[in-house]
Coordinates of C-alpha atoms (C1' of nucleotides) in Angstrom, one line a residue:
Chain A
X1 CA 58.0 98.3 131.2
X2 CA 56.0 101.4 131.0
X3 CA 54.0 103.3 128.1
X4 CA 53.8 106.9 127.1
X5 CA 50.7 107.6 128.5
X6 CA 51.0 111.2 126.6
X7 CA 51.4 109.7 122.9
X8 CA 48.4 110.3 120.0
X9 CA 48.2 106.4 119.9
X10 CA 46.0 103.7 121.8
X11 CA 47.6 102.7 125.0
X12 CA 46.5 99.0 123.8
X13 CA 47.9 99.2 120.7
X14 CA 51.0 100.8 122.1
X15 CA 51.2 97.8 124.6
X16 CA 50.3 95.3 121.6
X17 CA 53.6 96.8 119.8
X18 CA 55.9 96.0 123.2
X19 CA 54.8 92.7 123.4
X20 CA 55.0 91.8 119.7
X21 CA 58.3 93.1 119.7
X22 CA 59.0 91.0 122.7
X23 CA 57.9 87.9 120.9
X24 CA 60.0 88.9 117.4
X25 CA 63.0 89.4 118.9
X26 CA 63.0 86.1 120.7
X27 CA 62.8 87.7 124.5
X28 CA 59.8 85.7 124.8
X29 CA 59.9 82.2 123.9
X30 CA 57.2 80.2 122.0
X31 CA 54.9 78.7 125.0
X32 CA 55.9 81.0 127.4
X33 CA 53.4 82.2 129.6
X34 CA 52.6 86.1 129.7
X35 CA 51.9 87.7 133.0
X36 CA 48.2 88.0 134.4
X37 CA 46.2 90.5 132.9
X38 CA 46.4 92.1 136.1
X39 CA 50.2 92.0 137.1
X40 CA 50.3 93.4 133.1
X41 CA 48.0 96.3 134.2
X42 CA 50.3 96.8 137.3
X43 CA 53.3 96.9 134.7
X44 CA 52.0 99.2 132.0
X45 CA 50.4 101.1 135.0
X46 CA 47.1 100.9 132.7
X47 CA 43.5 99.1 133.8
X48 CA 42.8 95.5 132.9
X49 CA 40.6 96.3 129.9
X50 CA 42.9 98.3 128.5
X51 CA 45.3 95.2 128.5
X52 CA 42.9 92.9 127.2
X53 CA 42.7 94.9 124.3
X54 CA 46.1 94.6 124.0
X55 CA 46.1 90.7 123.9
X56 CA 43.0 90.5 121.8
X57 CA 45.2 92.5 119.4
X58 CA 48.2 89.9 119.4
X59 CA 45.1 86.8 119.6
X60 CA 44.1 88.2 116.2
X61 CA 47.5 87.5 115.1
X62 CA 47.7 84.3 116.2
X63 CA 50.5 85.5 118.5
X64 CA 49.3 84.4 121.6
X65 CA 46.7 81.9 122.9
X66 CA 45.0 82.2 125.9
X67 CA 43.7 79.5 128.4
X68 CA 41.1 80.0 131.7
X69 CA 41.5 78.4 134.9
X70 CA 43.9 78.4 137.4
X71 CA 46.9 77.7 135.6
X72 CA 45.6 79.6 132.6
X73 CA 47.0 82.7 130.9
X74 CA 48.0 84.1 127.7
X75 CA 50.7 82.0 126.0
X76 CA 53.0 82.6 123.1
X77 CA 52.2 80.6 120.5
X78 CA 53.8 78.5 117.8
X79 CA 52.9 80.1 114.4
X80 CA 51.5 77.2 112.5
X81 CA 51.6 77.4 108.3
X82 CA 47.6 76.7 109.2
X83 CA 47.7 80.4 111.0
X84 CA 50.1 81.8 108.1
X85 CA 47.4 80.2 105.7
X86 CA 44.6 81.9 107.1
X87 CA 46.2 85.4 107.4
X88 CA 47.6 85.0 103.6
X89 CA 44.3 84.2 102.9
X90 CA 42.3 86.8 104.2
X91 CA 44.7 89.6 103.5
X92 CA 44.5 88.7 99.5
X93 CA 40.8 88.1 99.3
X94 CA 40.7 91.5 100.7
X95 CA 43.3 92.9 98.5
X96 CA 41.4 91.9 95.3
X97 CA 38.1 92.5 96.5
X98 CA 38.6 95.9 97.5
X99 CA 40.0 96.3 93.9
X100 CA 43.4 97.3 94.4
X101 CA 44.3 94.7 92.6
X102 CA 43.0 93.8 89.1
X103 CA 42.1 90.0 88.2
X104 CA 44.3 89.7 85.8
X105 CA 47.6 91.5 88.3
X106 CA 46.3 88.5 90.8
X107 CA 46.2 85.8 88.1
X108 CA 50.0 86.5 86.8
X109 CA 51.2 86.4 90.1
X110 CA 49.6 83.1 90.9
X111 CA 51.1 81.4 87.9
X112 CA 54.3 82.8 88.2
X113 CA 54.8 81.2 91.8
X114 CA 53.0 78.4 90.4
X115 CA 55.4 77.9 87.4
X116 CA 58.7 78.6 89.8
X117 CA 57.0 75.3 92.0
X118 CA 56.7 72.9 88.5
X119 CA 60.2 74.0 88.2
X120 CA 61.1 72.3 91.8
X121 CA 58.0 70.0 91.5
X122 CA 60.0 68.4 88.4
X123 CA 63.4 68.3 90.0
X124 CA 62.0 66.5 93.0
X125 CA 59.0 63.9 91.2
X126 CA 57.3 63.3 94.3
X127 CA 55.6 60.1 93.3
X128 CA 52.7 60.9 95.6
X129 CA 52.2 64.0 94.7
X130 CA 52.3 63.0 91.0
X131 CA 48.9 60.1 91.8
X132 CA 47.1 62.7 93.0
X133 CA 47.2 64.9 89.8
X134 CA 46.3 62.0 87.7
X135 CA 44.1 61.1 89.7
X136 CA 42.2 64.5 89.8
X137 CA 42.6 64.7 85.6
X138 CA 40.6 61.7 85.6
X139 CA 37.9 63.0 87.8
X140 CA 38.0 66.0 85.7
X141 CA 37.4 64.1 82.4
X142 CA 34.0 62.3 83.8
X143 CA 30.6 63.3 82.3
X144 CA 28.1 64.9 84.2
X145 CA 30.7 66.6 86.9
X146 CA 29.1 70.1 88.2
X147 CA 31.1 73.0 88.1
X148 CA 31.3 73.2 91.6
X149 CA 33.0 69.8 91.4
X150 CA 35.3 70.8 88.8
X151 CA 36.5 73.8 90.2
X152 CA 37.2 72.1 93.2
X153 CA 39.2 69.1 91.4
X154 CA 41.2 72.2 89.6
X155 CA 42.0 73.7 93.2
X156 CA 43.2 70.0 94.2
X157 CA 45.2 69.6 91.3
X158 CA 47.1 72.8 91.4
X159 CA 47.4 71.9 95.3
X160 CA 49.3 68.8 94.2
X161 CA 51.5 70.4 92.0
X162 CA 52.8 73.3 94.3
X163 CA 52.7 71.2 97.2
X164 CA 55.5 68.6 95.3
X165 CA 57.7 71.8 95.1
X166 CA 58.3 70.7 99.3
X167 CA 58.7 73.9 100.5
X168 CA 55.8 75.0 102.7
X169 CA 56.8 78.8 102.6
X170 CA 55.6 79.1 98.8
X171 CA 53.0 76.9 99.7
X172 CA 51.3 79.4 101.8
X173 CA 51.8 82.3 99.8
X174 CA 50.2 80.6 97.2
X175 CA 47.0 79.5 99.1
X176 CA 46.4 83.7 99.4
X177 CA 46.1 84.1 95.7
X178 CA 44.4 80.9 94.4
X179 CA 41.7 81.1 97.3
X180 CA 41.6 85.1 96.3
X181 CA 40.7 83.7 92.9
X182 CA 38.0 81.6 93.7
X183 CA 34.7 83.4 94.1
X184 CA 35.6 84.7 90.5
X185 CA 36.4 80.9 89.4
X186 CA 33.2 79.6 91.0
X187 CA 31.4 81.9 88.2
X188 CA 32.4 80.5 86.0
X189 CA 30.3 78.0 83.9
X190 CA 33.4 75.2 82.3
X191 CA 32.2 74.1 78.9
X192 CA 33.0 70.9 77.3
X193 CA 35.5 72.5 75.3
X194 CA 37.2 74.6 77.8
X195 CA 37.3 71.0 80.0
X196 CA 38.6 69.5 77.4
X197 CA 41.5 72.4 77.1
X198 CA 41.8 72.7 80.8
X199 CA 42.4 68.7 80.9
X200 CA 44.9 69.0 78.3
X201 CA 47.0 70.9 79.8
X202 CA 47.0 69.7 83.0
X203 CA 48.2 66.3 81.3
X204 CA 51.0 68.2 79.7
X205 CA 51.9 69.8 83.0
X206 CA 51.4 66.2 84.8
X207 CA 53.3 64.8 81.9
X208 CA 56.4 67.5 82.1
X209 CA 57.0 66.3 85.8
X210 CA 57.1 62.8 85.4
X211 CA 59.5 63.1 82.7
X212 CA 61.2 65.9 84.7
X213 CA 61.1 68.4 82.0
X214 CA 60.7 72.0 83.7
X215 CA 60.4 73.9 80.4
X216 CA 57.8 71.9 79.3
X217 CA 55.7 72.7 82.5
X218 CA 56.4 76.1 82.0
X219 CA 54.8 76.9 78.9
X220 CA 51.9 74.8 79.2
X221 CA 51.4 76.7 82.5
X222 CA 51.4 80.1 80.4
X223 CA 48.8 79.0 78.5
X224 CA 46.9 77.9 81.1
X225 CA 47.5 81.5 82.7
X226 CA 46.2 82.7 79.3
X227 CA 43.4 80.7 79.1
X228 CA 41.9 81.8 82.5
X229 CA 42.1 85.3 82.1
X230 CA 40.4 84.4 79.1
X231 CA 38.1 82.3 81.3
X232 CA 37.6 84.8 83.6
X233 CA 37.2 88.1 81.5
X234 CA 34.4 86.6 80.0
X235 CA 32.5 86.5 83.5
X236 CA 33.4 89.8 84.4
X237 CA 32.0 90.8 80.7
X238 CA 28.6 89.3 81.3
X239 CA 28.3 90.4 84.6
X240 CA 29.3 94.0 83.6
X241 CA 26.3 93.9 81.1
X242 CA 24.1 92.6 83.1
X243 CA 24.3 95.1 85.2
X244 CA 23.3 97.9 82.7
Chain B
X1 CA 22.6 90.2 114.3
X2 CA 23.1 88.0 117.2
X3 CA 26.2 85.5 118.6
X4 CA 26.1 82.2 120.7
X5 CA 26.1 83.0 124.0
X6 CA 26.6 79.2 124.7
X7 CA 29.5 78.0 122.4
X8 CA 32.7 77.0 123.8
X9 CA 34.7 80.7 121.7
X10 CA 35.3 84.0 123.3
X11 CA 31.9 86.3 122.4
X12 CA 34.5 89.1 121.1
X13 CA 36.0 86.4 118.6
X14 CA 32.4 85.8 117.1
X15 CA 32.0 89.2 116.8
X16 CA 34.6 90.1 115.1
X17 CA 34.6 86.8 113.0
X18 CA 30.6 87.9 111.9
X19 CA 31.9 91.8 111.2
X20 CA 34.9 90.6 109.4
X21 CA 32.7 87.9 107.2
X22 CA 30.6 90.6 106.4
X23 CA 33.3 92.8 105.4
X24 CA 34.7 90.4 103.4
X25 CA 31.6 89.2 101.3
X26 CA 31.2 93.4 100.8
X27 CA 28.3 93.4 102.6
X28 CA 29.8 96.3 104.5
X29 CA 32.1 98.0 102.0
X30 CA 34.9 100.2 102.3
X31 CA 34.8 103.4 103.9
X32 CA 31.2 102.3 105.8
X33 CA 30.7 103.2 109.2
X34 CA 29.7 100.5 111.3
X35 CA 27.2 101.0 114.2
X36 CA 28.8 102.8 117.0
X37 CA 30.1 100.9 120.2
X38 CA 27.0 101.3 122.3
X39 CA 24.6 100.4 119.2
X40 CA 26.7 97.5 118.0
X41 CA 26.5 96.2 122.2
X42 CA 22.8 96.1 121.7
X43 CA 23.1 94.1 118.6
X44 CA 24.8 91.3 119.6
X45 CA 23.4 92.0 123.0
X46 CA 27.1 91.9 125.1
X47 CA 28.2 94.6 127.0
X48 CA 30.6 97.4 125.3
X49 CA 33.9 96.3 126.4
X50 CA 33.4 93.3 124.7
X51 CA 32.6 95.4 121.6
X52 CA 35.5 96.7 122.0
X53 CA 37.7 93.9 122.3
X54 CA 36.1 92.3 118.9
X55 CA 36.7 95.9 116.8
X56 CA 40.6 96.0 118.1
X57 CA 41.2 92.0 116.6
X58 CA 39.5 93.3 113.6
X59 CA 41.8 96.5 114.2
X60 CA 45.0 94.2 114.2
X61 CA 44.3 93.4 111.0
X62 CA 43.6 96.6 109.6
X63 CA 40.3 95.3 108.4
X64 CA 39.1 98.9 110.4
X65 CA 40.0 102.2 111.5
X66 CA 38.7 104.1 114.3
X67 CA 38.3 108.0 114.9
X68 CA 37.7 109.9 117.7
X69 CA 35.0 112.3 118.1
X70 CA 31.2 113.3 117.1
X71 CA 31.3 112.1 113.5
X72 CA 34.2 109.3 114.8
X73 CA 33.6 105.4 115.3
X74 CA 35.2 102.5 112.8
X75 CA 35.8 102.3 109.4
X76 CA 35.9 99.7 107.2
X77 CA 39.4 100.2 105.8
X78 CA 40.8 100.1 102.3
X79 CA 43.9 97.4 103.0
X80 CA 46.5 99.2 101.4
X81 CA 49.5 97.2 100.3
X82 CA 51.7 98.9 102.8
X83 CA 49.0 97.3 105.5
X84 CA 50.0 94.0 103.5
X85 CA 53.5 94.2 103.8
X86 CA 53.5 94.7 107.2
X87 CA 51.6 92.1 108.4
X88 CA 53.4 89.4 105.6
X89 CA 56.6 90.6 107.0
X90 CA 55.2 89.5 110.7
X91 CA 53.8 86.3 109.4
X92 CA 57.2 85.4 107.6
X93 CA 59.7 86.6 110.3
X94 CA 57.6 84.6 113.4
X95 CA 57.7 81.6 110.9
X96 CA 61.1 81.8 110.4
X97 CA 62.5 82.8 113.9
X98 CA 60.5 80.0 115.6
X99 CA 62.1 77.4 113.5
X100 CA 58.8 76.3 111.3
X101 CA 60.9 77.1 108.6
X102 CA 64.8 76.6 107.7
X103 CA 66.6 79.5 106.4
X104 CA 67.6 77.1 103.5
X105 CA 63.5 77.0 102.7
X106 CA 63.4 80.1 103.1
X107 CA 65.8 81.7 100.8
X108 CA 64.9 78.7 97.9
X109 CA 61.3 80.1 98.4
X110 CA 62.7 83.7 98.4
X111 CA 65.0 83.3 95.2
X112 CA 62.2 81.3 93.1
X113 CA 59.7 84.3 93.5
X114 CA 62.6 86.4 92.6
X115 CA 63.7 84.4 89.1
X116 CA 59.8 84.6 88.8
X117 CA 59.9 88.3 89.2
X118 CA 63.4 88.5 86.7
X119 CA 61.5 87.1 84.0
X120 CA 58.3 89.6 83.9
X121 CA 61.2 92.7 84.6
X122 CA 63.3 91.4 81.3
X123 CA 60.2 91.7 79.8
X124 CA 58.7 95.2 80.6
X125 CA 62.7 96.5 80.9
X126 CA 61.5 99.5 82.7
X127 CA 64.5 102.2 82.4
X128 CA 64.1 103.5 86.0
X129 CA 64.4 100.1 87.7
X130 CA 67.1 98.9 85.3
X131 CA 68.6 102.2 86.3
X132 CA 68.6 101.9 90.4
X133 CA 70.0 98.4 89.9
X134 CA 72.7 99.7 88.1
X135 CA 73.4 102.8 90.4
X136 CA 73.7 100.1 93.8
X137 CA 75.6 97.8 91.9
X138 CA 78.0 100.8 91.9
X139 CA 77.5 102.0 95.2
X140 CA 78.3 98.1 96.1
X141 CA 81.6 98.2 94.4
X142 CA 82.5 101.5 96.3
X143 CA 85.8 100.8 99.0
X144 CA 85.1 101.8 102.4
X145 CA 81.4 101.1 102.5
X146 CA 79.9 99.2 105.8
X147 CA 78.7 95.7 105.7
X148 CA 75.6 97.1 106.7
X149 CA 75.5 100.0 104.2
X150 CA 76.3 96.9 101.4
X151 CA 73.8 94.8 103.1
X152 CA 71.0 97.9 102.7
X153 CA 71.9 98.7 99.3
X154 CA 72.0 94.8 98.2
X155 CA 68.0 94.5 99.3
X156 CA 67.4 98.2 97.2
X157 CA 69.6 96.3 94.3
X158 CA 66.5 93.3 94.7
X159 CA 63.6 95.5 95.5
X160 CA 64.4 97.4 92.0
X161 CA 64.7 93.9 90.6
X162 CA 61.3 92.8 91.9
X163 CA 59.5 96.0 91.5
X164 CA 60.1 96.3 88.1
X165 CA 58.5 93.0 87.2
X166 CA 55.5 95.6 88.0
X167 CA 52.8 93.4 89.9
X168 CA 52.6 94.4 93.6
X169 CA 51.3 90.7 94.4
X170 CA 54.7 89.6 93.9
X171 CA 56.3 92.6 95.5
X172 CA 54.4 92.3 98.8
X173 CA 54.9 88.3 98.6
X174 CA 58.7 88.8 98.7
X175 CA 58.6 91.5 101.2
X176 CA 58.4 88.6 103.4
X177 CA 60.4 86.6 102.3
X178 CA 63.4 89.8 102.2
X179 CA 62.5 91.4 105.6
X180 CA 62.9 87.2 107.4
X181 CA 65.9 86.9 106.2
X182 CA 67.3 90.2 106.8
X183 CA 68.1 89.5 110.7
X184 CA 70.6 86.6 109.5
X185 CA 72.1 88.8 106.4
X186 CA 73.0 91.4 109.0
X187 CA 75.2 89.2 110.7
X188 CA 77.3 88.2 107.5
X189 CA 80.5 89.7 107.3
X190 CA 81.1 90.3 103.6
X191 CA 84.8 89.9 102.6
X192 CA 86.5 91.9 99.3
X193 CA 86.2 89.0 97.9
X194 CA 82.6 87.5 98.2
X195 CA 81.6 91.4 97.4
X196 CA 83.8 90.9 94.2
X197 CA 81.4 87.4 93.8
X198 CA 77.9 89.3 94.5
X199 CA 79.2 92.3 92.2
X200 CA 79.5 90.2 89.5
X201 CA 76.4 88.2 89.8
X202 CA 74.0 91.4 90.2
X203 CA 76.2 93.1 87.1
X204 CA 75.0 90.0 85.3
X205 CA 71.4 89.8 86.0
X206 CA 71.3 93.8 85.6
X207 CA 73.0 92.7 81.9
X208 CA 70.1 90.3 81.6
X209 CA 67.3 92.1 82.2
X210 CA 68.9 95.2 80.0
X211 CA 69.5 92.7 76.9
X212 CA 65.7 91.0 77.7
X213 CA 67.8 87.3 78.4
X214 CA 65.2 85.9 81.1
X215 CA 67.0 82.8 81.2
X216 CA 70.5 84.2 81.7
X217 CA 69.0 86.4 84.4
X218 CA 67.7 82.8 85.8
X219 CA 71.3 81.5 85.8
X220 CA 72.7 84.2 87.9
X221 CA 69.9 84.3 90.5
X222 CA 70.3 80.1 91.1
X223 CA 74.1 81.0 91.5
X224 CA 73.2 84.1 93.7
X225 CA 71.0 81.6 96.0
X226 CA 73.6 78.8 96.0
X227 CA 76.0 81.6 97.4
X228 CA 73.9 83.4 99.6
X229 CA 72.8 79.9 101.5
X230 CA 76.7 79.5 101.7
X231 CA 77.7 82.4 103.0
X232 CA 74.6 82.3 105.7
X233 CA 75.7 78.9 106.6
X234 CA 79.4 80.1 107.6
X235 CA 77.1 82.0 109.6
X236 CA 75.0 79.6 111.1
X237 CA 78.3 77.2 111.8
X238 CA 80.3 80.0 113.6
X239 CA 77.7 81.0 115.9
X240 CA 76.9 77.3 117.0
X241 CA 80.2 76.4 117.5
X242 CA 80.5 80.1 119.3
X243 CA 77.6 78.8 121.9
X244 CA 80.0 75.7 122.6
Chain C
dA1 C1' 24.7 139.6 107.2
dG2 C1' 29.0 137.5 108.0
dG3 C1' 32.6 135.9 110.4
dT4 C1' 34.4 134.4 115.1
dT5 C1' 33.9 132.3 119.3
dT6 C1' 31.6 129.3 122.5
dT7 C1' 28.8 125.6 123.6
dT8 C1' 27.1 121.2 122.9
dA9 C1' 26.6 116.5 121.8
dA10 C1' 28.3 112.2 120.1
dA11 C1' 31.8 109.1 119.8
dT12 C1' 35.9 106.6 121.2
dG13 C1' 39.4 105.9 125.1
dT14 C1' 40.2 104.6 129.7
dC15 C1' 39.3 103.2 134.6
dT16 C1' 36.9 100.9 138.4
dT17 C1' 34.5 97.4 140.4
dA18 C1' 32.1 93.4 140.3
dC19 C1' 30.7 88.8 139.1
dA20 C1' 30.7 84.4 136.3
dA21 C1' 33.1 80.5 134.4
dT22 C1' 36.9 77.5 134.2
dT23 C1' 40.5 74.8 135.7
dA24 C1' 44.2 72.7 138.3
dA25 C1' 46.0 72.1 142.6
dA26 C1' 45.3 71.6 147.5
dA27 C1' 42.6 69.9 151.2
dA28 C1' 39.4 66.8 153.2
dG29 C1' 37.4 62.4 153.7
dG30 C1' 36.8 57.6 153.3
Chain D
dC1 C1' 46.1 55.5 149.0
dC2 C1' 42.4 56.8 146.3
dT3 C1' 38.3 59.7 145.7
dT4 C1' 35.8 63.7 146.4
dT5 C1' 35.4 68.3 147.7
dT6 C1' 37.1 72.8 148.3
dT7 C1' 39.8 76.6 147.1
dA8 C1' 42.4 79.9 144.7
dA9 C1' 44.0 81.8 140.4
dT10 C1' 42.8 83.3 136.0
dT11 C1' 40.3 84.6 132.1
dG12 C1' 35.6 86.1 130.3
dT13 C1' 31.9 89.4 130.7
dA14 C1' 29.1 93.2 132.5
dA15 C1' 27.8 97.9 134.1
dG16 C1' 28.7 102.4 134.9
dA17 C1' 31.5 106.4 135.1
dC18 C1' 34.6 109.8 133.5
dA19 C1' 38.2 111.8 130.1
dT20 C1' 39.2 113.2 125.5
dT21 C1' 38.5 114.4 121.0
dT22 C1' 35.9 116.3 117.3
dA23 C1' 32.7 118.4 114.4
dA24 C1' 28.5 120.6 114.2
dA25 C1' 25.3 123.8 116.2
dA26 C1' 24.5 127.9 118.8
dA27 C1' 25.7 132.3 120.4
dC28 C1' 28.0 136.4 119.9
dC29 C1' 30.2 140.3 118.1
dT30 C1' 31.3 143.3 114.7

DNA sequence: AGGTTTTTAAATGTCTTACAATTAAAAAGG
DNA sequence: CCTTTTTAATTGTAAGACATTTAAAAACCT
């Protein structure tokens, strides 16, 4: 395996590409063990550093791992839905934070991969999954719960539901966009009322799956869509006029 | 700024975990120069190929840029959604190729986000999207044509489909989802008469979306996923019995 | 004075060499 | 045969040097 030595790009990131390409397309297996740094360096005919570079690239990506001592090395690695989570994650805060995205864009998406999982949530009526959004309305009704609490209970709640949709792969795109949402959620101060509204719906929502009625899930998620842009373009208001 | 010279992780992960929190919380925003190599070495008080190693993880993850020259060094980069699709499309094929995920999970997670999608496009209706749907479905129906050329212009026929539900969350979402799945589509032959089949199921959600029927345009794309996971599995079936 | 060319300096990219730290296997010793 | 010690392989880190690129500054020539 060599490298263009003569091309406009990084010889690490050319080198990153071969590998990762290797790994896609199956030529290396998961756990296999990557040559030394240095028989790499012989291979690419390019210095150590220039390879580490390379695997510090592909480490990033939770591609490989890489382990001292003797038997050590760099290792292709399993890609967990933990590693998926975290990438989703930090690739979506980003995406809203750096404004390319618009609250309201992020919030649409969310509950329309949120509404497609009450769809399967209420086909499958996973009873566990079910408990643990009752029990989180309940905690949600209590007096005297902060907003940090509350928030949190919300986040568990909606976990519940798009977790009893059993399949991990929406799972994980989801985490991106409801942890994207949360510094903006955090700000916000939950009335009694708008608990009160918020616990409502959930209980319709709860209630829809346990009687396995998909519809009914679906329009009480739109207005809980509705209500939280609501929710949340209040914030931005008051923050946009405190800051004149 | 200084790192832990004593814990147990790489000093190049800290690094680049402390540039990319900072990033992150906006501390450094986009476009901002970060201290050059040398400068940032004295910072965190490690030597400059370690630096280095921490900016090119950041680098993997298009979190920065770099640029050669007197007024060079990295750059906080904008994350574009093209930066998102590409590393989503990683993520998703790794998860999928290394068995985390079935392909059955994959294409019920792929064709709920796209009856999401169906039902914001019969909505907005755009004319353009409605009219590339309707120009592949014709192109599909065309004698002669490869099963790769039909397999190319059935993920244009989706990406009008999703693209015109008009919220690039859920377009670079299912760019994942598409591009995973792509490896095994390419290996389907598609006979006269399951192109007949998919013909008339994109005809009908195309109808759908035209005449603003969300549920109708549901309908198809459950019958579209039923099919798809059973023409993939005559896949699946033939190649095992192949390796026998 | 104004435009063109040359020089310069700053920055990243790469290479070389060296040493520290870690770890499992091999060797030594009881 | 078990325990301890040594050894060798490998990654992690450091330091210094040079190459390359780039834009700005300086010099130069109309």
């Amino acid at each position: 395996m060599k490298i263009d030595h003569t091309s406009d790009k990084d010889l690490s990131a050319q080198i990153a590409t071969a590998i990762r390409d290797a790994i896609i397309s199956g030529q290396l297996p998961v756990d296999k063990r990557l040559p030394s740094e240095a028989e790499l360096a012989d291979q690419f005919e390019v210095s150590r550093p220039t390879v580490r570079e390379a695997l510090k690239r592909l480490a990033a990506q939770s591609l490989i791992r890489t382990q001292r001592g003797a038997t050590g090395g760099a290792f292709v690695n399993r890609l967990t839905f933990e590693d998926a989570y975290g990438q989703q994650i930090t690739t979506s805060t980003l995406l809203l934070s750096m404004n390319a995205v618009s609250f309201e864009t992020a919030c649409e998406a969310r509950y329309a991969l949120e509404r497609a999982c009450a769809v399967l949530s209420a086909g499958r009526r996973e009873a566990d999954h079910l408990a643990t959004m009752r029990a989180e309305i309940h905690r949600q009704a209590q007096p005297g719960l902060s907003d940090e609490a509350f928030c949190a209970s919300d986040v568990a709640f909606h976990r519940a539901l798009v977790d009893g949709a059993r399949n991990p792969v929406l799972s994980y795109q989801l985490a991106g966009a409801v942890e994207a949402m949360q510094p903006l959620m955090n700000m916000i101060t939950f009335s009694a009322r708008s608990r009160e509204e918020i616990i409502a719906l959930h209980t319709r929502i709860a209630d829809a799956i346990e009687t396995q009625k998909p519809d009914l899930a679906d329009a009480a998620l739109r207005e809980l869509q509705d209500y939280t842009i609501a929710l949340a373009n209040a914030v931005i208001a008051e923050r946009a006029a405190q800051q004149t």
